[in-house]
Every structure is written in C-alpha cells, then in structure tokens.
XYZ file of C-alpha atoms in Angstrom:
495
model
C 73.136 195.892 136.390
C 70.633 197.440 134.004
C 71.735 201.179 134.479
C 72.654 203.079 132.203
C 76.559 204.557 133.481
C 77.463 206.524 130.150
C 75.174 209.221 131.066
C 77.541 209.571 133.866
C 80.575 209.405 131.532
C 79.565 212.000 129.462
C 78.826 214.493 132.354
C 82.056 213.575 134.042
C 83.546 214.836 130.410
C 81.693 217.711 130.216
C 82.799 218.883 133.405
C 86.177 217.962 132.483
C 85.759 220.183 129.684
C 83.968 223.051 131.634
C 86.927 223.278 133.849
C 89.358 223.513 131.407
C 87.633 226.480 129.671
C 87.126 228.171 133.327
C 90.803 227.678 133.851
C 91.732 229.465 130.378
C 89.198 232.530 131.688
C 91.034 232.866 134.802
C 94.328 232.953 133.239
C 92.925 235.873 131.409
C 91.197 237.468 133.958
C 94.418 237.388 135.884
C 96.916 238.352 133.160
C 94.351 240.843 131.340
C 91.907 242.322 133.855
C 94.053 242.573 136.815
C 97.014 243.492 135.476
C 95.365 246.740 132.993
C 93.303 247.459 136.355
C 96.546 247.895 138.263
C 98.638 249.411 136.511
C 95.956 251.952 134.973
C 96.705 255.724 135.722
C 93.945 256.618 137.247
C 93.178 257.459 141.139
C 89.750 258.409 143.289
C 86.607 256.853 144.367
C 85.601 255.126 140.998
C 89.096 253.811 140.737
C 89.183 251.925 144.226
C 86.082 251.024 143.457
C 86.829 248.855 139.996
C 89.946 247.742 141.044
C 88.223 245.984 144.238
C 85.067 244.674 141.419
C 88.212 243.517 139.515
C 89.696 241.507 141.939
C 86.495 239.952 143.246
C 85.803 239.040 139.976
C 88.915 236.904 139.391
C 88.497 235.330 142.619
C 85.232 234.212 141.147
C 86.270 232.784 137.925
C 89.307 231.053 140.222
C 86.292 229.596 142.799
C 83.820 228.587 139.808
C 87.446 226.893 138.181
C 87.939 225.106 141.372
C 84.409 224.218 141.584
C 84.041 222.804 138.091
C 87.208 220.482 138.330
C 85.816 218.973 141.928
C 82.868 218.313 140.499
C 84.533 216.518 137.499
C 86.877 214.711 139.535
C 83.985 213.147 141.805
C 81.430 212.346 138.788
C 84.837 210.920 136.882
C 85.758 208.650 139.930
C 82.188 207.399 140.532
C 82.081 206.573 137.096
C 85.112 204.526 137.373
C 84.243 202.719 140.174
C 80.136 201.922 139.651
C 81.708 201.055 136.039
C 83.886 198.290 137.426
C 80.956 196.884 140.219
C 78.387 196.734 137.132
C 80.864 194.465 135.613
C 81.748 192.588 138.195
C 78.112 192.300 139.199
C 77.811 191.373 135.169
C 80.452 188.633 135.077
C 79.500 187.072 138.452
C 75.813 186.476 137.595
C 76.668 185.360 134.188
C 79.056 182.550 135.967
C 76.414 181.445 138.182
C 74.355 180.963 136.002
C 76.346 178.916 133.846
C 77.184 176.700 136.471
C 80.931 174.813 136.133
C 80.584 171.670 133.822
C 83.896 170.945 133.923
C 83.911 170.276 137.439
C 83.397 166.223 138.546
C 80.193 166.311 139.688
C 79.312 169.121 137.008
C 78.010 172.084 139.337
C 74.274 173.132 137.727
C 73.623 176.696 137.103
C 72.299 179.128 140.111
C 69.248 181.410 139.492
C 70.075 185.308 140.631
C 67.302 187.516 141.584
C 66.847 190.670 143.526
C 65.941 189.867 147.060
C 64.490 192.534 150.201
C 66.293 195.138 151.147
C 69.042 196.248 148.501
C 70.175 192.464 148.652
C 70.531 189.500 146.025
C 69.264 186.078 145.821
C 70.643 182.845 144.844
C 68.785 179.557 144.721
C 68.977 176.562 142.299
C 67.954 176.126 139.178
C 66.553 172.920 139.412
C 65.449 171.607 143.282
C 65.702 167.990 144.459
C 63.970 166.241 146.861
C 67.044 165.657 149.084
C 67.841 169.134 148.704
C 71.330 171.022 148.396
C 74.488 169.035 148.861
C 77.091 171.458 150.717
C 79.283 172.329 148.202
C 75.390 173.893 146.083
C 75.016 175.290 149.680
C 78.448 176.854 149.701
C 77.954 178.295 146.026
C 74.417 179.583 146.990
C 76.157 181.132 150.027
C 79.102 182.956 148.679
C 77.139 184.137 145.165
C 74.637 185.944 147.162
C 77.106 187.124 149.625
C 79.564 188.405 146.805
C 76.858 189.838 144.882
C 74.582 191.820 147.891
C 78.362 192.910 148.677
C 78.527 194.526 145.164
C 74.862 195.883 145.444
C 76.407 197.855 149.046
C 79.303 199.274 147.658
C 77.788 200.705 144.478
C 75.235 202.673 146.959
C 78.483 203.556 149.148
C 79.992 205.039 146.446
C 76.851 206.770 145.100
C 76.193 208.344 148.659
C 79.718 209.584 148.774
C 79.699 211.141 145.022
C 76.268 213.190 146.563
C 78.065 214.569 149.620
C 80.775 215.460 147.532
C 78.786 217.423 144.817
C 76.875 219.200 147.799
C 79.841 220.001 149.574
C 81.661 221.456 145.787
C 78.266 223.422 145.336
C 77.679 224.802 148.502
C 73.510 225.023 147.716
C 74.289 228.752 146.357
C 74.210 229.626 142.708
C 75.649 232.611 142.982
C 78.951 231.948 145.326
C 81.052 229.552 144.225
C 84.712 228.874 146.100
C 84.144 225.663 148.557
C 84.896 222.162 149.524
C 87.213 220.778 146.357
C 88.214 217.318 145.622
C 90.742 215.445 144.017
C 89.319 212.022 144.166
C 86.613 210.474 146.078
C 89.092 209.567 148.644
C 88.661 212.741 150.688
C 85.195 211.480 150.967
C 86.200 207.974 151.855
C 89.379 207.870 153.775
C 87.761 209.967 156.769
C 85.349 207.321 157.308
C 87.856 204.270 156.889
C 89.879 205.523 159.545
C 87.094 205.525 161.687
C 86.024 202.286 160.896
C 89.677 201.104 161.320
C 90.306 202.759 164.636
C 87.144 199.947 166.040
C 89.676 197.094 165.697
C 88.793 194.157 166.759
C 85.186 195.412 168.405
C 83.885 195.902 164.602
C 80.699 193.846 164.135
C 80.130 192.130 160.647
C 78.427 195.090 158.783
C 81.370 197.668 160.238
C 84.242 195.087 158.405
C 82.386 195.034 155.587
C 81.913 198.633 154.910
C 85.766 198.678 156.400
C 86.851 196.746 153.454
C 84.824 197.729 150.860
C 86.163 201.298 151.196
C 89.608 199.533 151.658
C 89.115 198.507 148.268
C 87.742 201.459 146.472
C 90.718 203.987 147.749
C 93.281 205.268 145.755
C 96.965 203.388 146.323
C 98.032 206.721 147.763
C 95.216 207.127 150.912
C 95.381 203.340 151.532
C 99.044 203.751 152.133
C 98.056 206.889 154.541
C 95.618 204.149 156.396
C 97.966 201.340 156.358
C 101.054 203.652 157.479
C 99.165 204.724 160.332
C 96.433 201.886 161.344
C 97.951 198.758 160.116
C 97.063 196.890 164.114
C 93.856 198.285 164.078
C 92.933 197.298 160.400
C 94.632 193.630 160.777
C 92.342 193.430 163.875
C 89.153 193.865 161.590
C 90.347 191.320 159.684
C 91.472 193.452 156.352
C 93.533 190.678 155.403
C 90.522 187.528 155.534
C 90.699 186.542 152.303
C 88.093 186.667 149.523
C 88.638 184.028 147.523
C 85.198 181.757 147.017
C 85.251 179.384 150.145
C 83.142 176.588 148.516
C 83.619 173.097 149.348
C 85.175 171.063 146.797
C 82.824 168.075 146.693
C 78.918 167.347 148.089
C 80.145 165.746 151.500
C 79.055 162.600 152.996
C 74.996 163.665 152.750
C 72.531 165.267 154.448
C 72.974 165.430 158.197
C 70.399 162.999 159.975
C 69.162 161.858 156.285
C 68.787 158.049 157.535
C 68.174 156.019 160.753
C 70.923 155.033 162.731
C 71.284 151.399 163.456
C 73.922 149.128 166.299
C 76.666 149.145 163.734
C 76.569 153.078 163.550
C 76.401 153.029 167.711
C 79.181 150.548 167.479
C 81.388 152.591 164.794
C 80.841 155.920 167.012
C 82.238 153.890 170.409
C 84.929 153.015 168.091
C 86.005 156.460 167.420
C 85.446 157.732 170.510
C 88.492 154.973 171.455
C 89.925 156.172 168.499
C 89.971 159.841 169.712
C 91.590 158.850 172.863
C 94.378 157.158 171.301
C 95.105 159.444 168.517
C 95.880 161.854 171.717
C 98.340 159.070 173.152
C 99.998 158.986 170.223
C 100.618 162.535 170.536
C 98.263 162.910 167.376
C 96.396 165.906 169.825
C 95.257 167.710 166.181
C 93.638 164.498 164.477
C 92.027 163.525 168.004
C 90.442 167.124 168.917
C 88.776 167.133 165.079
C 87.515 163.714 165.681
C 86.151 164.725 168.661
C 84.329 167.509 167.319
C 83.141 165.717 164.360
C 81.477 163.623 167.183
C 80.123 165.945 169.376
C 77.677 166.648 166.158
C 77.214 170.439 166.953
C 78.314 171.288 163.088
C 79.690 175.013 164.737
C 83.068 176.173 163.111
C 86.338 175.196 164.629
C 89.618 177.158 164.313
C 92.897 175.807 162.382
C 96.036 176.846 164.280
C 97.877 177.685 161.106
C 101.244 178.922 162.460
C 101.563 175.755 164.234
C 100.650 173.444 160.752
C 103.838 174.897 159.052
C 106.375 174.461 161.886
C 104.703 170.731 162.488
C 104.912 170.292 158.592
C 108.058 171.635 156.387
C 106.914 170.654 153.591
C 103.479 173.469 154.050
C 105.335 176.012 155.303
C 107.872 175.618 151.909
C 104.307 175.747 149.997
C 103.269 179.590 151.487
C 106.636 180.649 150.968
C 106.638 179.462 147.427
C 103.553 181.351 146.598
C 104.844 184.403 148.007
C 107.954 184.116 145.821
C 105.813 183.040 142.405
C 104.427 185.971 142.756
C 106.746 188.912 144.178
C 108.276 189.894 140.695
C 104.810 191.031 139.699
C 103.926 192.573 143.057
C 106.843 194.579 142.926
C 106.855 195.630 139.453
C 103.086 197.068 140.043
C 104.197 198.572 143.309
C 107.374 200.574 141.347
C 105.210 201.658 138.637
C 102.479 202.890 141.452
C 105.072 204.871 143.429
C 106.050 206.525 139.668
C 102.284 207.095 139.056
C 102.167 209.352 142.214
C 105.562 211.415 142.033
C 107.946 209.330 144.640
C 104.544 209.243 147.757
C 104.167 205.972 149.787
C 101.260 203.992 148.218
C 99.689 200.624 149.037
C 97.463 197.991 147.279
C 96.348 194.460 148.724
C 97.179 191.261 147.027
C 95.685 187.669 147.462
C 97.876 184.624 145.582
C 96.885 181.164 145.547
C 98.631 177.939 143.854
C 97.036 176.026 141.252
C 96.617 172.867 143.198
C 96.081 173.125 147.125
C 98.438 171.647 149.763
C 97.538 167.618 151.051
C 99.372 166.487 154.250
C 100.608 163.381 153.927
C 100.106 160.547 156.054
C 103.831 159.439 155.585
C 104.338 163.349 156.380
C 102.962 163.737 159.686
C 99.808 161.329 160.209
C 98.331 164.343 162.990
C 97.663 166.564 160.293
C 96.724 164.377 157.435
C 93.999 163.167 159.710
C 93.120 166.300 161.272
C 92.891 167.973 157.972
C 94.007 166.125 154.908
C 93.707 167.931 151.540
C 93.074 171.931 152.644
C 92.674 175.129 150.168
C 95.419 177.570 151.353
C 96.156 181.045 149.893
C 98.539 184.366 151.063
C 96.668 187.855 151.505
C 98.593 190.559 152.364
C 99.484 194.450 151.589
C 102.388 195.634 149.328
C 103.758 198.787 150.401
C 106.229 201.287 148.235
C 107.671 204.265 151.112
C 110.497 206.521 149.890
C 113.816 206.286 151.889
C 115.986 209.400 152.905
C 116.929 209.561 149.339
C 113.530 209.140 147.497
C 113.751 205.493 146.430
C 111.136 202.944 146.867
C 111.432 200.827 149.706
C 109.058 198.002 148.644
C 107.982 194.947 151.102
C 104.663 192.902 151.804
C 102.849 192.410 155.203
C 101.304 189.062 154.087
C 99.501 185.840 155.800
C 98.832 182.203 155.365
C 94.826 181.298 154.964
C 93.577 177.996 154.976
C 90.027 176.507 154.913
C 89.085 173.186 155.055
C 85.800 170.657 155.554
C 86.030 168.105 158.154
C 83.979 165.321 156.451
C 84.657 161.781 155.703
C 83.135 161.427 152.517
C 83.054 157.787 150.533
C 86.556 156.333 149.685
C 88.092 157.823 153.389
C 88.700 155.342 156.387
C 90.637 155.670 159.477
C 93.713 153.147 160.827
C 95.493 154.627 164.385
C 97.335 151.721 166.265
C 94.272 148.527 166.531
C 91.506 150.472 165.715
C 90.328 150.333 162.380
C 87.808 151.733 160.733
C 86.825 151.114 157.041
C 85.620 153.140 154.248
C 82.470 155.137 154.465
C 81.337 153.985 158.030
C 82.700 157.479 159.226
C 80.612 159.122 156.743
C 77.573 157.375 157.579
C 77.745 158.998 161.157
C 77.176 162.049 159.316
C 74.041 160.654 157.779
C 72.313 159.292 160.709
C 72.799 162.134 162.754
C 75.164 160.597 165.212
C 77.953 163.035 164.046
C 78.335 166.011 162.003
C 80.435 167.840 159.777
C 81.881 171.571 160.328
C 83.539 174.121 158.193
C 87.438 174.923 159.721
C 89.214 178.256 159.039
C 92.303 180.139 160.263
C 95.042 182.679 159.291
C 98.709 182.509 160.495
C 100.689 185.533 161.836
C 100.952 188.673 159.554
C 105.155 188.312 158.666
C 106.648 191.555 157.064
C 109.401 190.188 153.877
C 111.150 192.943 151.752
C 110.593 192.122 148.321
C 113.638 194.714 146.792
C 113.762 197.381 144.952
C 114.681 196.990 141.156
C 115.820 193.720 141.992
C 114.200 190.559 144.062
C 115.129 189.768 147.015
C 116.790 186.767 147.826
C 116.632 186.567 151.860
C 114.840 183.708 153.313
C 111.212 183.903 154.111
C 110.138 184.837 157.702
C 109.173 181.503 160.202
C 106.169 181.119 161.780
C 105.381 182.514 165.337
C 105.789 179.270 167.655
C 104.281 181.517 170.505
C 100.642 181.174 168.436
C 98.323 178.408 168.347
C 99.190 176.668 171.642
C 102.731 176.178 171.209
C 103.674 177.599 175.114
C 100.450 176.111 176.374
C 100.037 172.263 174.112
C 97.126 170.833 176.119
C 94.898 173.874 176.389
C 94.996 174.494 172.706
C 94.414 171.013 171.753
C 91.505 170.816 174.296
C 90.021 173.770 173.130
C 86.948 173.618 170.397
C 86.569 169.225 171.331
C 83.062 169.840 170.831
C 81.564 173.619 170.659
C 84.353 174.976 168.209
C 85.003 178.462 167.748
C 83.893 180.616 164.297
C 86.222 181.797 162.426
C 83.620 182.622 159.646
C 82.680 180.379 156.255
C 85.088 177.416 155.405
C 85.758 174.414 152.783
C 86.026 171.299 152.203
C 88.112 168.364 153.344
C-alpha cells in the first residue's frame, strides 16, 4: 500500500512520448531517406550498397518505434491496474478498521497486518475472553481473504509487466524489432485459457489465479475466453460470487461453551421426532437441515437453489427482479463497450444484489422457512455484446442465482411442526452445549442465458429454473443427501 506508483506513471508517459517521436522519425526516414535513396541517379557497388544501409536503417527506426510503444503500453496497463489494487487494498483496510457502528450489535474495528508469505492478517482489535462470535469470525475471514487476494494479483500483474518488457527488449541493445504488445492481455489471456481449459479439476489456488486474471482482462479478450470456454470457466466456478459472505448476527454462542443438562438431552430427542415428522409432512428440506444441525459435525451443506424458486414463486419473482433492476445499466455499459472497441464482441462480469435479502415465509411454504428462513441472495453472471451479420450488438447475460445462509437458531427462534413444540432459545442452546452445531449453507442455481436488447429492453419473460437439478427426478436421494456430513460448497452466512 505504501509504494510509490507515480514513478511508474511517469515512465509509462515517457515512453508514450518516446514512441511518438520514434514514429515521427520513421515517417521521415521512410518519406525522406528511402524515397531520395531510390530514386537517386546513381548505379554500382557504392550505390547497392547505401540503398541496402538505407533500408536497414528504416527497418530499425520502424523496430525501435514498435519497441517503444510495447513497452509503453505494458508499463501504462500495469500502472492502471496496481493503481486500482493499491486502492482497493487502501479502502478495504481503512473499512476494517473502522469497523460498522451502524450495524445492531455495532461491529468493532479489525487490526490489518502483513502476515508470512506475501499474505495479510486480520485479528481483533480488542480480544474477549469468550472469543470471536461468528459473524467477527466471518469478517476476520473474508478481510484477510479479500486482502491476501489483492496482495496475489498485484504480484501477478507485476510478473506479467516483466515478461512483457523482456520479451519487447529482446536482452540486445543493439537489435530492436520483437515481441510487441497492445495490452497486458497478450500476456494474460494465454494463461487464462489454460487455467480455464482445467474445469472442474482446478484446485483452490488454480480458481483463484483463474479469476483474478478474469478480472484484470480487457472486455475484448474476456469475450475471446468466454466465446470459446464458457463450460469450462462456469466449471471453475467464474461465476461464485464475491460479495462479503459474513453472517449477519453473532449466532447462538460458542459451540460446546456450557454443560449440557436432561432438558438439553430431552430437547435433542424432541427434534430428532421433530425431524422425522417434518419429513412426513413432506417438509423433506426443513427435516434434512434439522438433521444436520443435529448430527453436530458443523461441515457445509449445499442449498438446492433451482429447486427453492420452483417450490417458492414468490423467490424466484425476487432473482428475476434483480436481473431486470439492473439490465438498463448492464446494457447501456455493454453498447458503449462494443463502441469503445470498433463493433468486436466484448464481455464484462456483473454481480447485483437487492437492498434487503429474500425471507421465506412460513405462510409461504413452511419447508423452506424452516429449512432456511431469512437467506442473502444475489445474481452473478457475464454480459456479452457479439455483432450480428450486419454489425449490430447482440447483447444478453449468462447469469445465476447465489444464496448463502447460516443454519442457527439464535434467541427469539422456536420451532412448531404438528405436536411437537419447541420454544424459544432451547434450539440454540444445543448449539452451546455441544449437543448440536451450526453450519454455513451455500449454492448457485443453473446458469440461464436472457437477451437483454439492443437499444431497447427487452420485455420477454425471464428463463425458469431447471427442475432436472437439485433432486427434482430423484426427491428422496437429494433430500437424504448431506443429513449429517454435508457437502462444501465453500464460505456461507447467516440464518
């Protein structure tokens, strides 16, 4: 954060500049130079000999031309990006540290440090003897993930302005005429699609590199990727979203905190009866989640979220409404991006989320306002403008429903299915003596494709959600699936 990028401003200028001179000296080389040396009168040895000098020599002020505007083009679009990361880097420690007071409990501020390894830290300010509650842990989590993320790119993009300049140099002084760029993306885009073409059999550090480059590419070669890889990068998950994931309150405690005692025995027999008939009531979401929460392994489980909007209406009117909130915008930038680069096919990803999230109501479909309740849900996705047979912008969106979610039962939430009931806070209090446990839940519904027009909006209705996902073909295998080892979909939220 402390670096010192106009240095690398000003030298991006003065190569600007240096090019532009070399360019005017090549001009004259080739109108002056070349042009007296052949069409001079004058024939023999020496002749042959100077016109051949003549024409070397304007190939060399065209190769040190070329040169000089590759080299300005890489140090200009370095400088652009470590610029932005710096910031970023800037504004996201700054935040941390400040903490949010305006959230209820106020969140205290985070202390940032440099940890091993090209990596950041992020601990509290101000330790308790209880500890973190899980929405500090989630904070902690995502800051240092977010920020070490930052960290990785900026060396990325370092590494890749050095093998640039090498390659526009050639290590020789004296002959200059060889690799030239236009961007950094010549750099890049080589090693995205090799990234991309791993799929699904990516680890961890592959997607991340994967996406960071995703993200640093100009709209141009990220429509060459998408055009061309768009299974393969949906399989490494370029559309996981990357919003913060942070639960939205402390959760019932810490896990195995206190003691249990009979009534806490007695309240767990309870909702293991409970489990049973939540599934008789055809409630086979609510009972699996229960069942989880009290197998007390804590692992992640997955949310089937093609099959939440064609059980609930009302959710899948809630992704389709942010889609349409924010198309007008998504189009307008994707327009003025196919302008910016002459009519080509370009692409740029997009992540829109509503103010408030989406609750299932009880009264709505009891299944899911047990199983889940209150969930944070936002659309990620990848705007595309491709010329049609006549040059215009065909402009649509390959987009998907996220949601996250923390299974906890927090003070103020009881339970009611059929004659069992169980009152306020004795769920919790599983949680807190260790006879239960909490868990993160995560999932993404189908990628749809919508058309979002061309100088107008469309008006079409949105696509429906794939009943063949999530168990739809095969009910009781999904719903017995994850009961009590879950599967990990990667860092979720908060009930």
């Amino acid at each position: 954060m402390a670096v010192d990028l106009t240095k690398l401003g000003t030298a991006a200028s003065d190569w600007s500049t240096m090019a532009g001179e070399l360019a005017k000296l090549a001009s004259d080389v080739r109108d002056g130079l070349i042009t007296k040396s052949d069409g001079a009168r004058w024939k023999g040895i020496n002749a042959g000999v100077t016109r051949s000098f003549v024409h070397k020599t304007a190939k060399e002020f065209e190769d040190l031309q070329a040169e000089a505007e590759s080299i300005a083009r890489v140090l200009s679009d370095a400088h652009e990006e470590l610029t932005r990361y710096q910031k970023q880097a800037q504004r996201l420690t700054d935040q941390a540290r400040r903490g949010d007071p305006a959230h209820t409990p106020p969140d205290a501020g985070l202390i940032v440090f440099d940890g091993q390894g090209c990596t950041v830290r992020v601990a509290e300010s101000m330790c308790t003897p209880e500890g973190p509650d899980q929405r500090t842990k989630d904070r902690i989590q995502w800051y240092a993930d977010t920020l070490t993320s930052i960290v990785q790119h900026a060396a990325e993009v370092d590494a890749a302005a050095v093998r640039a300049l090498r390659k526009s140099h050639g290590n020789d002084p004296h002959n200059a005429g060889h690799a030239t760029y236009t961007s950094l993306d010549e750099e890049q885009l080589p090693r995205a699609k090799e990234l991309a073409a791993l799929g699904k059999d990516a680890d961890s550090k592959q997607r991340g590199e994967l996406r960071r480059l995703w993200e640093s590419l100009s709209p141009e070669a990220r429509a060459q990727l998408w055009l061309t890889q768009k299974d393969d990068l949906m399989a490494a998950g370029i559309l996981s979203p990357t919003m913060p994931q942070i639960a939205a309150d402390g959760g019932a405690g810490q896990h195995g905190s206190e003691s249990p005692g009979f009534d806490q025995w007695g309240t767990k027999q309870k909702m293991k009866l409970l489990t049973e008939g939540a599934d008789w009531k055809g409630m086979t979401d609510a009972s699996r989640h229960m069942a989880h929460y009290l197998g007390n392994s804590g692992s992640s489980m997955n949310l089937p979220v093609d099959k939440m909007m064609a059980d609930v209406p009302a959710f899948k009117s809630y992704v389709d409404d942010t889609v349409r909130l924010n198309q007008d915008e998504w189009r307008k930038q994707a327009l003025d991006e196919f302008k910016k680069n002459g009519g080509k096919p370009v692409a740029f990803p997009v992540e829109a989320k509503q103010r408030e999230g989406f609750y299932f109501r009880q009264e709505d479909d009891a299944n899911w306002f047990y199983a889940v309740g209150g969930a944070n849900t936002n659309v990620t996705g990848v705007v595309t403008a491709v010329p049609d047979a006549n040059g215009n912008p065909r402009i649509g969106i390959d987009y998907q429903a996220n949601v996250w979610d923390r299974y906890n039962w927090d003070e103020g939430k009881g339970v009611n299915v059929g004659p069992l009931d169980i009152p306020d806070g004795e769920m919790a209090k599983l949680h807190r003596t260790g006879l239960a446990q909490e868990f993160d839940m995560a999932g993404s519904s189908s990628v749809e494709h919508y058309d979002l027009g061309s100088s107008q909006p469309n008006g079409d209705p949105m696509p429906g959600p794939d009943d063949s996902r999530d168990g739809r073909v095969n009910p009781g295998r999904e719903q017995q699936q994850d009961r009590t080892t879950g599967r990990s979909p990667g860092r979720a939220s908060v009930r």
